[in-house]
Tab-separated table of C-alpha atoms in Angstrom:
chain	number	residue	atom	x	y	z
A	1	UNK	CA	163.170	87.549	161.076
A	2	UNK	CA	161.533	84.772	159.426
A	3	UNK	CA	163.893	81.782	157.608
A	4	UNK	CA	162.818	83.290	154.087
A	5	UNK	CA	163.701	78.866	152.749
A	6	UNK	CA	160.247	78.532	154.057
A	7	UNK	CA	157.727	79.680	151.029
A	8	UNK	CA	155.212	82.130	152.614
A	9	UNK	CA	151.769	81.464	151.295
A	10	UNK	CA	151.548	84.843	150.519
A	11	UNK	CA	151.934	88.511	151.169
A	12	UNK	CA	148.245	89.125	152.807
A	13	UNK	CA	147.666	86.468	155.525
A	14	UNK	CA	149.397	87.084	158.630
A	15	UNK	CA	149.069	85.943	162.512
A	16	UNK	CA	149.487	87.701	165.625
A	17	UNK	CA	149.837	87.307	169.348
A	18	UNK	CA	148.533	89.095	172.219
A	19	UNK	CA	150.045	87.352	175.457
A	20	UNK	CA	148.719	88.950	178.604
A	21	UNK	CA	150.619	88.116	181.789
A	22	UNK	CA	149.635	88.422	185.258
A	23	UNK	CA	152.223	89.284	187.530
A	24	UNK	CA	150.608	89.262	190.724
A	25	UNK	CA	149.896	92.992	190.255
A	26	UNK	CA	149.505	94.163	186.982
A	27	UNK	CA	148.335	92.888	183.493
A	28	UNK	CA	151.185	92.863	181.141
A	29	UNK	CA	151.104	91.901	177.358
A	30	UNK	CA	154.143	90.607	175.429
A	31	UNK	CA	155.607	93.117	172.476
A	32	UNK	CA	158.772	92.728	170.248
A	33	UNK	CA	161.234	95.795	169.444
A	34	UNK	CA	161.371	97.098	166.264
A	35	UNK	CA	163.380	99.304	164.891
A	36	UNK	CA	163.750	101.247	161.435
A	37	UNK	CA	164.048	104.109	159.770
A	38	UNK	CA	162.055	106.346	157.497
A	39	UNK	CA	161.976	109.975	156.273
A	40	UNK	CA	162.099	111.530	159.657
A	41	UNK	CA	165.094	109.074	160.606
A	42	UNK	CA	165.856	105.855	163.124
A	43	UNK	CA	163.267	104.988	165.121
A	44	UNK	CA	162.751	102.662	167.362
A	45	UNK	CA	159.119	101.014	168.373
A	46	UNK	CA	156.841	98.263	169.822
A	47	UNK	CA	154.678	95.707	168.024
A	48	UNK	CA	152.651	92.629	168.480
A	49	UNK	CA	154.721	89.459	167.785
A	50	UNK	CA	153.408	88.539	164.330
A	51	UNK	CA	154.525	87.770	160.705
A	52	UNK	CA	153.072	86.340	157.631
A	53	UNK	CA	152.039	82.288	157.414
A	54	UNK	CA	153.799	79.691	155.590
A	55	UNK	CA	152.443	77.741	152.783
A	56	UNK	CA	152.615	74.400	155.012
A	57	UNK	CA	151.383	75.611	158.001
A	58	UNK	CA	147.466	76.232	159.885
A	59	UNK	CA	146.448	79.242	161.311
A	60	UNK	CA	146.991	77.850	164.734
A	61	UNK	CA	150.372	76.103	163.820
A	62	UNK	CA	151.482	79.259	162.242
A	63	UNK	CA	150.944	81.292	165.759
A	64	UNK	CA	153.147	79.114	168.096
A	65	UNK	CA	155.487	79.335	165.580
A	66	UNK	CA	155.669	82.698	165.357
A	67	UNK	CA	155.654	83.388	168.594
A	68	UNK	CA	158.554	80.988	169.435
A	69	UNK	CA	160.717	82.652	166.853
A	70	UNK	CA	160.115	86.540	167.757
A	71	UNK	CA	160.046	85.715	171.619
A	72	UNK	CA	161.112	82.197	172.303
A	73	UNK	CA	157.757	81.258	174.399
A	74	UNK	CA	156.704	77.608	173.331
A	75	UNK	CA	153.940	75.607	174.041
A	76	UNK	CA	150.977	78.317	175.344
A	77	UNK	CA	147.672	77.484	174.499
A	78	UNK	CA	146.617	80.076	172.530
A	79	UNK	CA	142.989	81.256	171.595
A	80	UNK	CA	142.196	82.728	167.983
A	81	UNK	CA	139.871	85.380	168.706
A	82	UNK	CA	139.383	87.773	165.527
A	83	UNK	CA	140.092	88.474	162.010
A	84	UNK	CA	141.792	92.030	161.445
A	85	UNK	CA	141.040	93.056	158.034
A	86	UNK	CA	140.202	96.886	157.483
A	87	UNK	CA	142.271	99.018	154.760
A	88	UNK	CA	143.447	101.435	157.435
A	89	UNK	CA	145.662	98.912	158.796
A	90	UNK	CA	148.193	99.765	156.020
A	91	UNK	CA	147.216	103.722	156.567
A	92	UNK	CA	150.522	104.348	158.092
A	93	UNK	CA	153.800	104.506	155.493
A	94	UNK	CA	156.176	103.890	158.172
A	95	UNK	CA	154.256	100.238	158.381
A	96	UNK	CA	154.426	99.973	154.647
A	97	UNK	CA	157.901	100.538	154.144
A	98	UNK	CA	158.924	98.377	157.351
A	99	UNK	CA	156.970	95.575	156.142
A	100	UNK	CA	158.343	95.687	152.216
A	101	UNK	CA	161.724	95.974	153.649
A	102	UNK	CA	161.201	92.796	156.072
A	103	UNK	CA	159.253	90.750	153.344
A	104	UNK	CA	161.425	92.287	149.981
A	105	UNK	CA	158.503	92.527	148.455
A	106	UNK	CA	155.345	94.998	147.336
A	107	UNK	CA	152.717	94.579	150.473
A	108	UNK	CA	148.983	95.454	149.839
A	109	UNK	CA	146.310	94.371	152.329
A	110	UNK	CA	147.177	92.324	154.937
A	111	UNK	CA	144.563	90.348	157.152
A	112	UNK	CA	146.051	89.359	159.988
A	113	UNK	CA	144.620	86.664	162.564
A	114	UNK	CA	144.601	87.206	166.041
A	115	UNK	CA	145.099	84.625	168.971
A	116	UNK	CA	145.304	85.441	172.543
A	117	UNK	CA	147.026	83.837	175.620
A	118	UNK	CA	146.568	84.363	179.407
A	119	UNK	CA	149.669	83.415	181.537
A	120	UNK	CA	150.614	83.481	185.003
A	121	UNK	CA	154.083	85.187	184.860
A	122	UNK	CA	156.217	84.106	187.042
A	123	UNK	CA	160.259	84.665	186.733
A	124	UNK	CA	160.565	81.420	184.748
A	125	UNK	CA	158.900	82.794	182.014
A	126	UNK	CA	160.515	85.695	182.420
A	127	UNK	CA	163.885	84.697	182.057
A	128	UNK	CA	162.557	82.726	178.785
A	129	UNK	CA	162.206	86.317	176.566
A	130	UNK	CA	165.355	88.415	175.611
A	131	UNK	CA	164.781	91.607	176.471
A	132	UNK	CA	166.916	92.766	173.326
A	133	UNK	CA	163.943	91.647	171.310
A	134	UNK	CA	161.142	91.600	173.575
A	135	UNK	CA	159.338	93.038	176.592
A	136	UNK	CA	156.277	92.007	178.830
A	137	UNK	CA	154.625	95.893	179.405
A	138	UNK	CA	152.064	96.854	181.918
A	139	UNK	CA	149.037	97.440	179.572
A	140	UNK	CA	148.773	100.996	181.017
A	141	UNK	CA	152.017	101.742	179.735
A	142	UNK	CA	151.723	100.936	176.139
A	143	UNK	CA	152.411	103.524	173.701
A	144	UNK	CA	151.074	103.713	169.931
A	145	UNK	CA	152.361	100.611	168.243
A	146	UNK	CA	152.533	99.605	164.944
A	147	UNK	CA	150.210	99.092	162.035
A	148	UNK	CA	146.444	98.719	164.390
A	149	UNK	CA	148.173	96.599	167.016
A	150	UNK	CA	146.869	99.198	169.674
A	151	UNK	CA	143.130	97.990	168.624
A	152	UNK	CA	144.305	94.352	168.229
A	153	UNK	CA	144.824	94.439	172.091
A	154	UNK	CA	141.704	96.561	173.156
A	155	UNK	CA	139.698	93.515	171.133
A	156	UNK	CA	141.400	90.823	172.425
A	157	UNK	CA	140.719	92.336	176.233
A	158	UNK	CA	137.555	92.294	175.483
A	159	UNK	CA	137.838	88.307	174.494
A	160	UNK	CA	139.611	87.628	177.449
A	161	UNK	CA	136.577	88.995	179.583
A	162	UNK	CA	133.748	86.837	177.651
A	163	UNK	CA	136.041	84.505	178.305
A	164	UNK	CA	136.486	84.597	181.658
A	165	UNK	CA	132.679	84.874	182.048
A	166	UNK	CA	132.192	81.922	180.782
A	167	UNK	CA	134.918	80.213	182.552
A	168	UNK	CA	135.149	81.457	185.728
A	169	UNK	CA	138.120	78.901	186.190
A	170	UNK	CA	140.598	80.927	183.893
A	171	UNK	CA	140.728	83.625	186.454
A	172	UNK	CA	142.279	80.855	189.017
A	173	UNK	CA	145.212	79.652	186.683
A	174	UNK	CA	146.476	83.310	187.226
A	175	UNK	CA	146.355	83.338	190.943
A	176	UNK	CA	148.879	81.464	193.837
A	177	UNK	CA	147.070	78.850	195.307
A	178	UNK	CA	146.245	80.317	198.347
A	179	UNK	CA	145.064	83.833	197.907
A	180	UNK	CA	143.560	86.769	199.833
A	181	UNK	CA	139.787	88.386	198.844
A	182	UNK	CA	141.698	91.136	197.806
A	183	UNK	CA	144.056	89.519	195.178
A	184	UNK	CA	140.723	88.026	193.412
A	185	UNK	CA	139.456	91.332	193.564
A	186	UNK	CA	142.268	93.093	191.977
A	187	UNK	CA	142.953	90.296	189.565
A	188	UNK	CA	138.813	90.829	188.470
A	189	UNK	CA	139.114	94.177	188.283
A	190	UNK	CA	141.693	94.137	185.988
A	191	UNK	CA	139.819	91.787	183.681
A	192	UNK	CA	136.912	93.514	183.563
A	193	UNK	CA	138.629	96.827	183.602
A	194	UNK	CA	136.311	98.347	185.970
A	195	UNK	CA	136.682	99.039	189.956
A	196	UNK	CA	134.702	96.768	192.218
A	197	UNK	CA	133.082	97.808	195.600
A	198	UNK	CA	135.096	95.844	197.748
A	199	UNK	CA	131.835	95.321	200.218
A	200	UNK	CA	130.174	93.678	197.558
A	201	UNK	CA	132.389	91.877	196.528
A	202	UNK	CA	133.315	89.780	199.549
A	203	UNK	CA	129.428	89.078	199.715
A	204	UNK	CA	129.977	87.476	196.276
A	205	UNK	CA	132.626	85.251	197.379
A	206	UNK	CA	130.811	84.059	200.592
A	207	UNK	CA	127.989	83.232	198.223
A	208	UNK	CA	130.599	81.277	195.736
A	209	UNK	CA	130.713	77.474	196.705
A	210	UNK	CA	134.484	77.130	194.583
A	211	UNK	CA	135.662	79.961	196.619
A	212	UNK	CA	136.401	78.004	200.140
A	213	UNK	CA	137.807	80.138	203.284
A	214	UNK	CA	141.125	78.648	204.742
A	215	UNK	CA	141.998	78.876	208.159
A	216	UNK	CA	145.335	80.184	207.232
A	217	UNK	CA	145.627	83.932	207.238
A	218	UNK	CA	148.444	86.353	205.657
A	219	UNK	CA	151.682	86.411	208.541
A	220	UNK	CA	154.044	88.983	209.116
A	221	UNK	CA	151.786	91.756	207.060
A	222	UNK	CA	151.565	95.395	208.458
A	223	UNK	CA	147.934	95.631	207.868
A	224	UNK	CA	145.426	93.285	209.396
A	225	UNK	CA	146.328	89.934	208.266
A	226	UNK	CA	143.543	88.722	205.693
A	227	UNK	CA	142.302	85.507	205.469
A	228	UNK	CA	143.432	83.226	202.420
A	229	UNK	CA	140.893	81.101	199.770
A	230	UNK	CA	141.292	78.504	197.924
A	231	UNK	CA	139.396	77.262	194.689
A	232	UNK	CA	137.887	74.145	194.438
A	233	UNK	CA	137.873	73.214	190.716
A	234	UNK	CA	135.418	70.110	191.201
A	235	UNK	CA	133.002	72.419	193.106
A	236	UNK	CA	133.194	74.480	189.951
A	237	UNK	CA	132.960	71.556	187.571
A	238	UNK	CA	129.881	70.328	189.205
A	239	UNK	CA	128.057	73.527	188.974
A	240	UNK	CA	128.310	74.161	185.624
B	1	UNK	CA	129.371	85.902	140.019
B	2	UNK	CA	131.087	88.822	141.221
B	3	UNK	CA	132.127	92.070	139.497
B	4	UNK	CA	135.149	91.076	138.109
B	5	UNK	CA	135.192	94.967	137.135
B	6	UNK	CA	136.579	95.787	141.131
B	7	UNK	CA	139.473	94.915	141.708
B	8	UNK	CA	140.012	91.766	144.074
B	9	UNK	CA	142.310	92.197	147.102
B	10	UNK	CA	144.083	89.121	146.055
B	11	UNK	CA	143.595	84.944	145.502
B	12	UNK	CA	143.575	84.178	149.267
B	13	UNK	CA	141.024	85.660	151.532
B	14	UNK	CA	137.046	85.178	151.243
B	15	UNK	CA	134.417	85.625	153.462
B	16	UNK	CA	131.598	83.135	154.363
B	17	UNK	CA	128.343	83.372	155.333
B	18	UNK	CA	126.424	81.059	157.842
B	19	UNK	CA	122.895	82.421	158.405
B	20	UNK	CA	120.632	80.490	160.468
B	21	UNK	CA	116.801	80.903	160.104
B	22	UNK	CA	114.353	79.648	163.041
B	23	UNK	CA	110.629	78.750	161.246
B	24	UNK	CA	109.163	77.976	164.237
B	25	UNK	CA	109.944	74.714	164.238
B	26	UNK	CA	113.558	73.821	162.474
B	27	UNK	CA	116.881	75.517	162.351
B	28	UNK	CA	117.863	75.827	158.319
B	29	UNK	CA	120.994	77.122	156.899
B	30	UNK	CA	120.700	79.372	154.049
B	31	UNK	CA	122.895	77.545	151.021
B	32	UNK	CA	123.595	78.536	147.683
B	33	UNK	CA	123.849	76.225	144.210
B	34	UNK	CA	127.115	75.425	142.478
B	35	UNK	CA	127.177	73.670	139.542
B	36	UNK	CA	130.655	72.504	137.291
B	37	UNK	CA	131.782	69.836	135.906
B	38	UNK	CA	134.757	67.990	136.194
B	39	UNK	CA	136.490	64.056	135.580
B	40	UNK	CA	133.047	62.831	137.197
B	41	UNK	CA	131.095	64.728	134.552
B	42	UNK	CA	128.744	67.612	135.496
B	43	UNK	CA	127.514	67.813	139.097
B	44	UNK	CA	125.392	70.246	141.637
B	45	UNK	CA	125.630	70.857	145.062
B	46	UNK	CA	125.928	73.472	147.345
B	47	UNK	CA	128.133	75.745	149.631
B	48	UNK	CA	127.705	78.802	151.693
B	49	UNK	CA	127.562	82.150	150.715
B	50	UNK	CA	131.086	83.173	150.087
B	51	UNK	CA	133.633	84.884	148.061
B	52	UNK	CA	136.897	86.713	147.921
B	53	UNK	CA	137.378	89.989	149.572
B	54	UNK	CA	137.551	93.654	147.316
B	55	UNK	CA	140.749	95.590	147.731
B	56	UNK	CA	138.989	98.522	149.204
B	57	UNK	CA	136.302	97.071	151.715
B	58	UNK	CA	137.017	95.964	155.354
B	59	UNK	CA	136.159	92.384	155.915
B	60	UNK	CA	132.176	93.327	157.938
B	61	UNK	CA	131.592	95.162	154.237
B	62	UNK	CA	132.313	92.428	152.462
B	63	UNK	CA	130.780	89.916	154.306
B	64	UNK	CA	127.506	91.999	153.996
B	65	UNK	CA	127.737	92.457	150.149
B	66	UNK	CA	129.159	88.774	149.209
B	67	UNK	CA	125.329	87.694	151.315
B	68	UNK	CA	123.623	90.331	149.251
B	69	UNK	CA	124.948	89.341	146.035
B	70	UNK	CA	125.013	85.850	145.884
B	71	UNK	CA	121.115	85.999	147.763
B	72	UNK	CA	119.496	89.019	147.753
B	73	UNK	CA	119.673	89.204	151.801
B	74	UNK	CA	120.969	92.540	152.966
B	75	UNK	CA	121.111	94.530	156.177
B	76	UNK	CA	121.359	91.184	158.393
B	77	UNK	CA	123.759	91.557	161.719
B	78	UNK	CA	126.419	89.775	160.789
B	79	UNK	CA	129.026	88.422	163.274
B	80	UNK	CA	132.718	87.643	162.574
B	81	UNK	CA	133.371	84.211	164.637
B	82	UNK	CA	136.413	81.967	163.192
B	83	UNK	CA	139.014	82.532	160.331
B	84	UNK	CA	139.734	78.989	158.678
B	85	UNK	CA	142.727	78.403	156.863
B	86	UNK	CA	143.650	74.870	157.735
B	87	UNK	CA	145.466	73.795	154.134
B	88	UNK	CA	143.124	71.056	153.993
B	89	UNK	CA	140.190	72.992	153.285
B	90	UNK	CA	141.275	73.007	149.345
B	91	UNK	CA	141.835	69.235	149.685
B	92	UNK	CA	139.408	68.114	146.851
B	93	UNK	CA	140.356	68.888	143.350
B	94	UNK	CA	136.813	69.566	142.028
B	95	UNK	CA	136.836	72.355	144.619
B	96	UNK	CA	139.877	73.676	143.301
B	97	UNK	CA	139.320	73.346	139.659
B	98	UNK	CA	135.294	75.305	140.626
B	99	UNK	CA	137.855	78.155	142.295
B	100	UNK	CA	140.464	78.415	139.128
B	101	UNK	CA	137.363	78.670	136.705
B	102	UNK	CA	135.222	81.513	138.506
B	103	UNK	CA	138.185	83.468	139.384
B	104	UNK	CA	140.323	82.924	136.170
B	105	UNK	CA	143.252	82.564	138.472
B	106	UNK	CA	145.429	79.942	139.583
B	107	UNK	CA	144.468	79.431	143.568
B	108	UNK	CA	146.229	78.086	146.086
B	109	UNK	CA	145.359	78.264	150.148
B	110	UNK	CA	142.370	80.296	151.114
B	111	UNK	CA	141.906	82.005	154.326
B	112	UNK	CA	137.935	82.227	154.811
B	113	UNK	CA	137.244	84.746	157.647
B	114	UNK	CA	133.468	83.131	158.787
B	115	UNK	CA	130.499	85.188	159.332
B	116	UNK	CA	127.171	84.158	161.336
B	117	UNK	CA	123.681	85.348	161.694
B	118	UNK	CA	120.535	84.320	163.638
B	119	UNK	CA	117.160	84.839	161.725
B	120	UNK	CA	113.519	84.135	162.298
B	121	UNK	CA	112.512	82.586	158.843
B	122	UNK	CA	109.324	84.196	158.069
B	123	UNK	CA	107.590	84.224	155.156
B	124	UNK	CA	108.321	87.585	153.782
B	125	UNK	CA	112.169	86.504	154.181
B	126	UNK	CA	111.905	83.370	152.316
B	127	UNK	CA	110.455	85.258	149.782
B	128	UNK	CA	113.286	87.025	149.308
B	129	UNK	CA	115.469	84.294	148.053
B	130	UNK	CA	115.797	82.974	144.527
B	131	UNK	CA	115.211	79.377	144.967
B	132	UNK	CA	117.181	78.600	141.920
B	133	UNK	CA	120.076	80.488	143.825
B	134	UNK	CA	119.973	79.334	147.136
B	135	UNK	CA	118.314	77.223	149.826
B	136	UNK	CA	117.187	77.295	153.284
B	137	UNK	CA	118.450	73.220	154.224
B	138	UNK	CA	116.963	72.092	157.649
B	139	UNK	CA	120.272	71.318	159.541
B	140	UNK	CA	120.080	68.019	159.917
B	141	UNK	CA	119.175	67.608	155.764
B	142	UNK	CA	122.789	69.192	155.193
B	143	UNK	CA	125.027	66.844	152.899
B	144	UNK	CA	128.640	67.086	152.258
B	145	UNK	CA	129.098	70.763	151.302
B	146	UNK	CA	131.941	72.517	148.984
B	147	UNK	CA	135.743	73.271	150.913
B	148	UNK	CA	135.387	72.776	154.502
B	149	UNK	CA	132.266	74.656	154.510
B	150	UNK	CA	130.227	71.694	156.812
B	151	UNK	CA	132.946	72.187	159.133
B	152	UNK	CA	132.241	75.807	159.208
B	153	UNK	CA	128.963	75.429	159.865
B	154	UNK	CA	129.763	72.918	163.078
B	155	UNK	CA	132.065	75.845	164.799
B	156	UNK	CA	129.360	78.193	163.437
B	157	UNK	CA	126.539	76.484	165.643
B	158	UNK	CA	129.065	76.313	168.819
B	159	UNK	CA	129.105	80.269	167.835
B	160	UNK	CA	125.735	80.939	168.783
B	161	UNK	CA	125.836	78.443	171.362
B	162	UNK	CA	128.365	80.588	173.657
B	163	UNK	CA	126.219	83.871	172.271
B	164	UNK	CA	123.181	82.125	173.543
B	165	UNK	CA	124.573	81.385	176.821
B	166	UNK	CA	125.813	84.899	177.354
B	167	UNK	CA	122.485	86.711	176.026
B	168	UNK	CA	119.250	84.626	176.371
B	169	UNK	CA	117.640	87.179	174.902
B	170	UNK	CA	118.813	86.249	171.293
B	171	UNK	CA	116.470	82.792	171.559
B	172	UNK	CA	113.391	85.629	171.972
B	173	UNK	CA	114.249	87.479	168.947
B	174	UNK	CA	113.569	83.836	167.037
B	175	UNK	CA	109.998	83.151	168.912
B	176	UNK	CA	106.442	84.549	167.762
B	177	UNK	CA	105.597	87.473	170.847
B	178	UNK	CA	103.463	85.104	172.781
B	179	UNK	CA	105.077	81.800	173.385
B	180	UNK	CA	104.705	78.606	174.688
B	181	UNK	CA	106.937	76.336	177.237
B	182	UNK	CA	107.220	74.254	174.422
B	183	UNK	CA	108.357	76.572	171.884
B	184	UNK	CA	111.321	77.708	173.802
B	185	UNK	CA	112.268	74.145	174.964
B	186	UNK	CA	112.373	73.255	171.487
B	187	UNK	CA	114.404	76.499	170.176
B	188	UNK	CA	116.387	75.643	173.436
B	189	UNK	CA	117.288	71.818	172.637
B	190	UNK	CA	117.584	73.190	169.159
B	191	UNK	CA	120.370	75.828	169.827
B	192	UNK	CA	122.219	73.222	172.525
B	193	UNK	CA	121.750	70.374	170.154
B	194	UNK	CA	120.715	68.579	173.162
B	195	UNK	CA	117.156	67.086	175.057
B	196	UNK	CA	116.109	68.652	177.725
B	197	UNK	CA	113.923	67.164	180.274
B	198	UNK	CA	110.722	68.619	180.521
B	199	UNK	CA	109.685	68.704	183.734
B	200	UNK	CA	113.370	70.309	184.480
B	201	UNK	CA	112.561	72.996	182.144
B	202	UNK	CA	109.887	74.208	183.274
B	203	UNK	CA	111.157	74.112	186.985
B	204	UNK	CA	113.674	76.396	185.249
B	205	UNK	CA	111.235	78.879	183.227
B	206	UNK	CA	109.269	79.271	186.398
B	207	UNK	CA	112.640	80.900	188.186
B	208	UNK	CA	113.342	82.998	185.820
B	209	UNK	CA	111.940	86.523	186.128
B	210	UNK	CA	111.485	87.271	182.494
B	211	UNK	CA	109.917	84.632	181.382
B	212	UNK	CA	106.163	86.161	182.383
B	213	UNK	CA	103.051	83.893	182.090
B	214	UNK	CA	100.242	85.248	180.636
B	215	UNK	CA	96.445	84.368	181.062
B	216	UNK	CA	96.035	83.266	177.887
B	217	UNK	CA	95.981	80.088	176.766
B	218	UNK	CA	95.951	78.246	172.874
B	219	UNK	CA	92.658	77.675	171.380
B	220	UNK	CA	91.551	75.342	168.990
B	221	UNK	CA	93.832	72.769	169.684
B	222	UNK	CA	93.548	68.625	169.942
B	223	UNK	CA	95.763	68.317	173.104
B	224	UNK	CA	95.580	69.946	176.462
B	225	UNK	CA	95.488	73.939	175.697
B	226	UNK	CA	99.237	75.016	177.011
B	227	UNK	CA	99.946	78.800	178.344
B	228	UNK	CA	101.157	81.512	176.632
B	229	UNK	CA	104.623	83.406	177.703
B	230	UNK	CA	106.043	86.504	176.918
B	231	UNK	CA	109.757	87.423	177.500
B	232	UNK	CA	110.087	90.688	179.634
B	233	UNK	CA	113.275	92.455	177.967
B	234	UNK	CA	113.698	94.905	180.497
B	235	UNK	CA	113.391	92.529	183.932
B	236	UNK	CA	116.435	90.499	181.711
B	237	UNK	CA	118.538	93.793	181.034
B	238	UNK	CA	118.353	94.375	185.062
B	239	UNK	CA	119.414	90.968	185.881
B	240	UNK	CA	122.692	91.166	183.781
């Protein structure tokens, strides 16, 4: 997993990375496979990519790398967002004895620091992770996962929406350029993990000077063709 | 300074403290004396209140006893905001040398998982603190601190920045019941670290629901008497 030449700093400090991508449709967040085996056999499972940090290495150096070696992304600006550092992390022995097999050594405690990302994912990036080793998976789909990595996530979705309340912006890196009411909506629903009145929320918009009407509309749709927005990031800028 | 009778998780994660007290008039950080000696001969000066972590307490419990312990403060709201573990913060020897003595352990990098509070700095509170333990330092008196612990207190201030700008009604916890214009400007331009205009401001006060103006005015005073304010709590709850 990791090249064990590299001296770990130690057996307690560790990083890891929640990587939400929007697909256009869903919100998906980027696990690694891991398999093992204990008293009741093989098994095979999901986790957060994440390891233990170098001697050499920052916090924020030591998430990129870890996330390029378990998944092969590179280069995402990622967020640090919370320290993880309750005993119960350890509670379960499966975790234990996964760990002290991966590490070859006795693990106690383990804080791990969290970082975030929010991506637009589009095939490219797609095509970037093996899907022998990892797997983008609709957040409504995720299972239990190892050590607390279930609560890692829940936390960091609730980083990503301070964030995006702050920064409206973030919210348009994840869309197409031009993009219907309803793909905003959907997108901000999914955020905030809470269903918007749809009425309501079009009166927002209008009221929005970054959110500018085109005169293009949706073509060769079924339903009535909706209109398309765009954002204007120096309207934004200004009123901030 | 701690129990060495329980037992320590390990040599590489502490918590700090950063607890900001209002007095009306200044934001002070509450700082606690280290003495040593070392090549230069003896010296004091001062750090935050920190330590390393117990095996058997989650990082909020320990941030909460370390503050206790080291300066008698208990029961504050204490918010986890940044984990630092840039292998620069042990970059002076003297700070290295204080660590190996107190803990009777060789120590290497440090993870500090960082901890802030927002006080009003009354009377009874100062009371409270040893003054031959610790300190509340005006902000702008701070000198170069122990580790990285000035930098810590920079991303600290940004911390309550962003929590300021997503709940104004932390700045109302900091101001007397009846305020004036003045008095929040001031905690305002305090918080930002920036001037505001005045005349802006109180364009802005006057738009804003829960800020209520009273009939009262100040007595006894040499300038022009200025109104009193109150903050409504519940108008502000509606708005959000």
């Amino acid at each position: 997993m990791e090249n064990m030449s590299t001296p770990l700093a130690n057996n307690h400090i560790s990083v890891d990375c929640v990587v939400f991508g929007f697909d256009g449709t869903d919100l998906r967040v980027l696990l690694v496979k891991r398999s093992g085996s204990d008293d009741g056999g093989d098994y095979n499972d999901m986790k957060l990519p994440g390891s233990l940090i170098y001697r050499d290495e920052d916090l924020d150096e030591a998430a990129g790398r870890v996330l390029e070696e378990l998944t092969g992304i590179k280069d995402l600006s990622l967020t640090q967002f919370k320290a993880f550092g309750s005993k119960d992390r350890t509670s379960n022995p499966r975790d234990v004895l996964w760990l002290e097999r991966a590490q070859k050594e006795h693990v106690e405690l383990i804080v791990t620091i969290a970082y975030f990302a929010l991506v637009k994912l589009d095939k490219a990036l797609e095509k970037t992770v093996d899907p022998a080793q990892a797997q983008w998976c609709r957040i409504d789909d995720i299972g239990p996962l190892a050590f607390d990595h279930n609560l890692i996530i829940e936390e960091a979705r609730k980083a990503i929406r301070r964030e995006a309340d702050n920064n409206r912006a973030l919210l348009f890196d994840l869309l197409p350029k031009k993009f219907t009411a309803s793909q905003l909506r959907k997108l901000s629903e999914i955020i905030n993990g809470k269903t918007l009145d749809v009425r309501n929320f079009h009166k927002k918009i209008a009221q929005m000077p970054y959110i500018v009407p085109l005169d293009e509309k949706q073509q060769g749709v079924s339903h009535r063709a909706a209109r398309f927005y765009r954002f204007d990031r120096k309207a934004y800028t200004v009123m901030r």
